[in-house]
Amino acid sequence: MVGFTAGRSCVTQLVEVLDIIGSHLDNGCQINTVYLDMSKAFDRVSHQKLINKLRQNGFGGNIFQSKKCKIMHTTRKRKRPESAYHLGGSPLVCTKTEKDLGVCISDNLSWSKQVSEACSRANRPLGFVRRNSRTIRNARIRQTYIHTCFI
């Protein structure tokens, strides 16, 4: 709910939550995170009503699509104790990675998937330039082409 608090952002929320999770992992704990699909929730009710409902823990109405909701067991233990969670009578699917505010969160807090995706996105323009500049023989024209592609 930090994203709805004046002066606080969703990025602040994500950093704070990851810090808390990391601290618990450092102490040997396991964190079970439930990712709820609220994509339609903001279209159906006002933000203030949604905040009130969440604060009361009364997820009234059909605002969560349980088929899209997931559970992530975050731990550094070799043997993972996994609990089953249900929403609306349906079991939640266990996930190893989940995107949270555009950031790939993994069940061991490894950043390898996030880094891999960022590198892939960064390499796309390079591949475009390589494919399209092969036929340019003049070094000065090629350099100008490459420079203009990245501006």
PDB file of C-alpha atoms in Angstrom:
ATOM      1  CA  MET A   1       0.000   0.000   0.000  1.00  0.00           C
ATOM      2  CA  VAL A   2       3.051   2.274   0.006  1.00  0.00           C
ATOM      3  CA  GLY A   3       2.311   3.302  -3.569  1.00  0.00           C
ATOM      4  CA  PHE A   4      -0.906   4.932  -2.349  1.00  0.00           C
ATOM      5  CA  THR A   5       0.724   6.824   0.509  1.00  0.00           C
ATOM      6  CA  ALA A   6       1.540  10.494  -0.085  1.00  0.00           C
ATOM      7  CA  GLY A   7       5.257  11.026  -0.643  1.00  0.00           C
ATOM      8  CA  ARG A   8       5.965   7.316  -1.120  1.00  0.00           C
ATOM      9  CA  SER A   9       6.355   5.423  -4.372  1.00  0.00           C
ATOM     10  CA  CYS A  10       5.942   1.851  -5.585  1.00  0.00           C
ATOM     11  CA  VAL A  11       9.725   1.692  -6.019  1.00  0.00           C
ATOM     12  CA  THR A  12      10.151   2.598  -2.330  1.00  0.00           C
ATOM     13  CA  GLN A  13       7.736  -0.189  -1.468  1.00  0.00           C
ATOM     14  CA  LEU A  14       9.645  -2.723  -3.538  1.00  0.00           C
ATOM     15  CA  VAL A  15      13.015  -1.761  -2.018  1.00  0.00           C
ATOM     16  CA  GLU A  16      11.611  -1.889   1.523  1.00  0.00           C
ATOM     17  CA  VAL A  17       9.958  -5.273   0.990  1.00  0.00           C
ATOM     18  CA  LEU A  18      13.102  -6.777  -0.562  1.00  0.00           C
ATOM     19  CA  ASP A  19      15.145  -5.429   2.357  1.00  0.00           C
ATOM     20  CA  ILE A  20      12.769  -7.065   4.848  1.00  0.00           C
ATOM     21  CA  ILE A  21      12.819 -10.359   2.938  1.00  0.00           C
ATOM     22  CA  GLY A  22      16.621 -10.265   2.753  1.00  0.00           C
ATOM     23  CA  SER A  23      16.885  -9.622   6.507  1.00  0.00           C
ATOM     24  CA  HIS A  24      14.622 -12.581   7.279  1.00  0.00           C
ATOM     25  CA  LEU A  25      16.617 -14.819   4.924  1.00  0.00           C
ATOM     26  CA  ASP A  26      19.838 -13.711   6.672  1.00  0.00           C
ATOM     27  CA  ASN A  27      18.251 -14.933   9.923  1.00  0.00           C
ATOM     28  CA  GLY A  28      17.478 -18.352   8.421  1.00  0.00           C
ATOM     29  CA  CYS A  29      13.764 -17.768   7.883  1.00  0.00           C
ATOM     30  CA  GLN A  30      11.587 -18.624   4.910  1.00  0.00           C
ATOM     31  CA  ILE A  31       9.257 -16.055   3.393  1.00  0.00           C
ATOM     32  CA  ASN A  32       6.054 -17.083   1.627  1.00  0.00           C
ATOM     33  CA  THR A  33       4.876 -14.349  -0.731  1.00  0.00           C
ATOM     34  CA  VAL A  34       1.438 -14.439  -2.320  1.00  0.00           C
ATOM     35  CA  TYR A  35       1.194 -12.580  -5.624  1.00  0.00           C
ATOM     36  CA  LEU A  36      -2.393 -11.517  -6.193  1.00  0.00           C
ATOM     37  CA  ASP A  37      -3.688 -10.553  -9.619  1.00  0.00           C
ATOM     38  CA  MET A  38      -5.317  -7.195  -9.093  1.00  0.00           C
ATOM     39  CA  SER A  39      -5.208  -6.005 -12.701  1.00  0.00           C
ATOM     40  CA  LYS A  40      -8.977  -5.666 -12.899  1.00  0.00           C
ATOM     41  CA  ALA A  41      -9.378  -4.372  -9.361  1.00  0.00           C
ATOM     42  CA  PHE A  42      -8.428  -0.827 -10.278  1.00  0.00           C
ATOM     43  CA  ASP A  43     -10.986  -0.776 -13.087  1.00  0.00           C
ATOM     44  CA  ARG A  44     -13.841  -1.990 -10.912  1.00  0.00           C
ATOM     45  CA  VAL A  45     -13.585   0.048  -7.711  1.00  0.00           C
ATOM     46  CA  SER A  46     -12.204   3.388  -6.642  1.00  0.00           C
ATOM     47  CA  HIS A  47      -8.717   3.397  -5.135  1.00  0.00           C
ATOM     48  CA  GLN A  48     -10.019   4.583  -1.773  1.00  0.00           C
ATOM     49  CA  LYS A  49     -12.605   1.803  -1.598  1.00  0.00           C
ATOM     50  CA  LEU A  50      -9.953  -0.758  -2.536  1.00  0.00           C
ATOM     51  CA  ILE A  51      -7.587   0.551   0.132  1.00  0.00           C
ATOM     52  CA  ASN A  52     -10.355   0.375   2.746  1.00  0.00           C
ATOM     53  CA  LYS A  53     -11.215  -3.179   1.770  1.00  0.00           C
ATOM     54  CA  LEU A  54      -7.591  -4.288   1.898  1.00  0.00           C
ATOM     55  CA  ARG A  55      -7.077  -2.614   5.268  1.00  0.00           C
ATOM     56  CA  GLN A  56     -10.054  -4.461   6.658  1.00  0.00           C
ATOM     57  CA  ASN A  57      -8.721  -7.716   5.144  1.00  0.00           C
ATOM     58  CA  GLY A  58     -12.088  -8.143   3.518  1.00  0.00           C
ATOM     59  CA  PHE A  59     -11.298  -8.847  -0.113  1.00  0.00           C
ATOM     60  CA  GLY A  60     -14.975  -8.341  -0.887  1.00  0.00           C
ATOM     61  CA  GLY A  61     -16.223  -8.762  -4.414  1.00  0.00           C
ATOM     62  CA  ASN A  62     -14.520 -10.688  -7.149  1.00  0.00           C
ATOM     63  CA  ILE A  63     -11.420  -8.507  -7.503  1.00  0.00           C
ATOM     64  CA  PHE A  64      -8.822 -11.285  -7.538  1.00  0.00           C
ATOM     65  CA  GLN A  65      -8.490 -13.759 -10.374  1.00  0.00           C
ATOM     66  CA  SER A  66      -7.315 -16.773  -8.396  1.00  0.00           C
ATOM     67  CA  LYS A  67      -6.065 -18.564 -11.536  1.00  0.00           C
ATOM     68  CA  LYS A  68      -3.466 -15.806 -11.989  1.00  0.00           C
ATOM     69  CA  CYS A  69      -2.475 -15.614  -8.318  1.00  0.00           C
ATOM     70  CA  LYS A  70       0.744 -17.359  -7.256  1.00  0.00           C
ATOM     71  CA  ILE A  71       2.799 -18.280  -4.212  1.00  0.00           C
ATOM     72  CA  MET A  72       6.572 -17.987  -3.944  1.00  0.00           C
ATOM     73  CA  HIS A  73       8.548 -19.717  -1.185  1.00  0.00           C
ATOM     74  CA  THR A  74      11.716 -17.645  -0.694  1.00  0.00           C
ATOM     75  CA  THR A  75      14.458 -19.358   1.289  1.00  0.00           C
ATOM     76  CA  ARG A  76      18.136 -20.190   1.320  1.00  0.00           C
ATOM     77  CA  LYS A  77      17.515 -23.622   2.805  1.00  0.00           C
ATOM     78  CA  ARG A  78      18.376 -26.690   0.737  1.00  0.00           C
ATOM     79  CA  LYS A  79      15.242 -28.499   1.834  1.00  0.00           C
ATOM     80  CA  ARG A  80      12.351 -26.176   1.171  1.00  0.00           C
ATOM     81  CA  PRO A  81       9.355 -26.524   3.457  1.00  0.00           C
ATOM     82  CA  GLU A  82       6.449 -25.641   1.179  1.00  0.00           C
ATOM     83  CA  SER A  83       2.956 -24.908   2.400  1.00  0.00           C
ATOM     84  CA  ALA A  84      -0.132 -25.120   0.234  1.00  0.00           C
ATOM     85  CA  TYR A  85      -2.163 -21.943  -0.077  1.00  0.00           C
ATOM     86  CA  HIS A  86      -5.690 -21.580  -1.431  1.00  0.00           C
ATOM     87  CA  LEU A  87      -7.716 -18.619  -2.648  1.00  0.00           C
ATOM     88  CA  GLY A  88     -11.418 -19.017  -3.200  1.00  0.00           C
ATOM     89  CA  GLY A  89     -11.054 -22.786  -2.882  1.00  0.00           C
ATOM     90  CA  SER A  90      -8.418 -22.962  -5.634  1.00  0.00           C
ATOM     91  CA  PRO A  91      -4.808 -23.912  -4.818  1.00  0.00           C
ATOM     92  CA  LEU A  92      -2.237 -21.248  -5.665  1.00  0.00           C
ATOM     93  CA  VAL A  93       0.431 -22.199  -8.192  1.00  0.00           C
ATOM     94  CA  CYS A  94       3.989 -22.184  -6.825  1.00  0.00           C
ATOM     95  CA  THR A  95       6.393 -20.008  -8.821  1.00  0.00           C
ATOM     96  CA  LYS A  96      10.189 -19.673  -8.819  1.00  0.00           C
ATOM     97  CA  THR A  97      10.253 -16.172 -10.342  1.00  0.00           C
ATOM     98  CA  GLU A  98       7.707 -13.398 -10.546  1.00  0.00           C
ATOM     99  CA  LYS A  99       7.744  -9.869 -11.938  1.00  0.00           C
ATOM    100  CA  ASP A 100       6.987  -7.267  -9.297  1.00  0.00           C
ATOM    101  CA  LEU A 101       6.819  -3.685 -10.595  1.00  0.00           C
ATOM    102  CA  GLY A 102       8.847  -4.785 -13.619  1.00  0.00           C
ATOM    103  CA  VAL A 103      11.589  -6.427 -11.548  1.00  0.00           C
ATOM    104  CA  CYS A 104      12.167 -10.201 -11.696  1.00  0.00           C
ATOM    105  CA  ILE A 105      12.087 -11.532  -8.152  1.00  0.00           C
ATOM    106  CA  SER A 106      13.354 -15.098  -7.700  1.00  0.00           C
ATOM    107  CA  ASP A 107      12.698 -17.545  -4.884  1.00  0.00           C
ATOM    108  CA  ASN A 108      16.340 -17.249  -3.724  1.00  0.00           C
ATOM    109  CA  LEU A 109      16.647 -13.471  -4.378  1.00  0.00           C
ATOM    110  CA  SER A 110      19.151 -14.094  -7.154  1.00  0.00           C
ATOM    111  CA  TRP A 111      19.241 -11.313  -9.716  1.00  0.00           C
ATOM    112  CA  SER A 112      20.424 -13.506 -12.601  1.00  0.00           C
ATOM    113  CA  LYS A 113      17.075 -13.487 -14.467  1.00  0.00           C
ATOM    114  CA  GLN A 114      16.715  -9.705 -14.033  1.00  0.00           C
ATOM    115  CA  VAL A 115      20.274  -9.118 -15.266  1.00  0.00           C
ATOM    116  CA  SER A 116      19.781 -11.526 -18.174  1.00  0.00           C
ATOM    117  CA  GLU A 117      16.591  -9.757 -19.275  1.00  0.00           C
ATOM    118  CA  ALA A 118      18.217  -6.308 -18.942  1.00  0.00           C
ATOM    119  CA  CYS A 119      21.205  -7.443 -21.035  1.00  0.00           C
ATOM    120  CA  SER A 120      18.883  -8.922 -23.639  1.00  0.00           C
ATOM    121  CA  ARG A 121      16.950  -5.637 -23.905  1.00  0.00           C
ATOM    122  CA  ALA A 122      20.212  -3.668 -24.139  1.00  0.00           C
ATOM    123  CA  ASN A 123      21.596  -5.960 -26.860  1.00  0.00           C
ATOM    124  CA  ARG A 124      18.568  -5.643 -29.152  1.00  0.00           C
ATOM    125  CA  PRO A 125      19.632  -2.276 -30.622  1.00  0.00           C
ATOM    126  CA  LEU A 126      23.186  -3.574 -31.025  1.00  0.00           C
ATOM    127  CA  GLY A 127      21.922  -6.518 -33.052  1.00  0.00           C
ATOM    128  CA  PHE A 128      19.832  -4.183 -35.180  1.00  0.00           C
ATOM    129  CA  VAL A 129      22.857  -2.003 -35.909  1.00  0.00           C
ATOM    130  CA  ARG A 130      25.070  -5.009 -36.705  1.00  0.00           C
ATOM    131  CA  ARG A 131      22.528  -6.488 -39.104  1.00  0.00           C
ATOM    132  CA  ASN A 132      21.875  -3.207 -40.866  1.00  0.00           C
ATOM    133  CA  SER A 133      25.411  -1.825 -41.066  1.00  0.00           C
ATOM    134  CA  ARG A 134      27.187  -4.837 -42.588  1.00  0.00           C
ATOM    135  CA  THR A 135      26.826  -3.527 -46.108  1.00  0.00           C
ATOM    136  CA  ILE A 136      28.140  -0.045 -45.289  1.00  0.00           C
ATOM    137  CA  ARG A 137      31.798  -0.027 -46.375  1.00  0.00           C
ATOM    138  CA  ASN A 138      32.646   3.587 -45.646  1.00  0.00           C
ATOM    139  CA  ALA A 139      33.857   3.779 -42.013  1.00  0.00           C
ATOM    140  CA  ARG A 140      32.712   7.367 -41.550  1.00  0.00           C
ATOM    141  CA  ILE A 141      29.189   6.637 -42.779  1.00  0.00           C
ATOM    142  CA  ARG A 142      29.043   3.486 -40.614  1.00  0.00           C
ATOM    143  CA  GLN A 143      30.151   5.479 -37.549  1.00  0.00           C
ATOM    144  CA  THR A 144      27.504   8.142 -38.239  1.00  0.00           C
ATOM    145  CA  TYR A 145      24.856   5.423 -38.668  1.00  0.00           C
ATOM    146  CA  ILE A 146      25.802   3.744 -35.401  1.00  0.00           C
ATOM    147  CA  HIS A 147      25.870   7.067 -33.562  1.00  0.00           C
ATOM    148  CA  THR A 148      22.421   8.098 -34.820  1.00  0.00           C
ATOM    149  CA  CYS A 149      20.926   4.701 -33.871  1.00  0.00           C
ATOM    150  CA  PHE A 150      21.758   5.247 -30.207  1.00  0.00           C
ATOM    151  CA  ILE A 151      20.652   8.863 -29.839  1.00  0.00           C
TER     152      ILE A 151
END
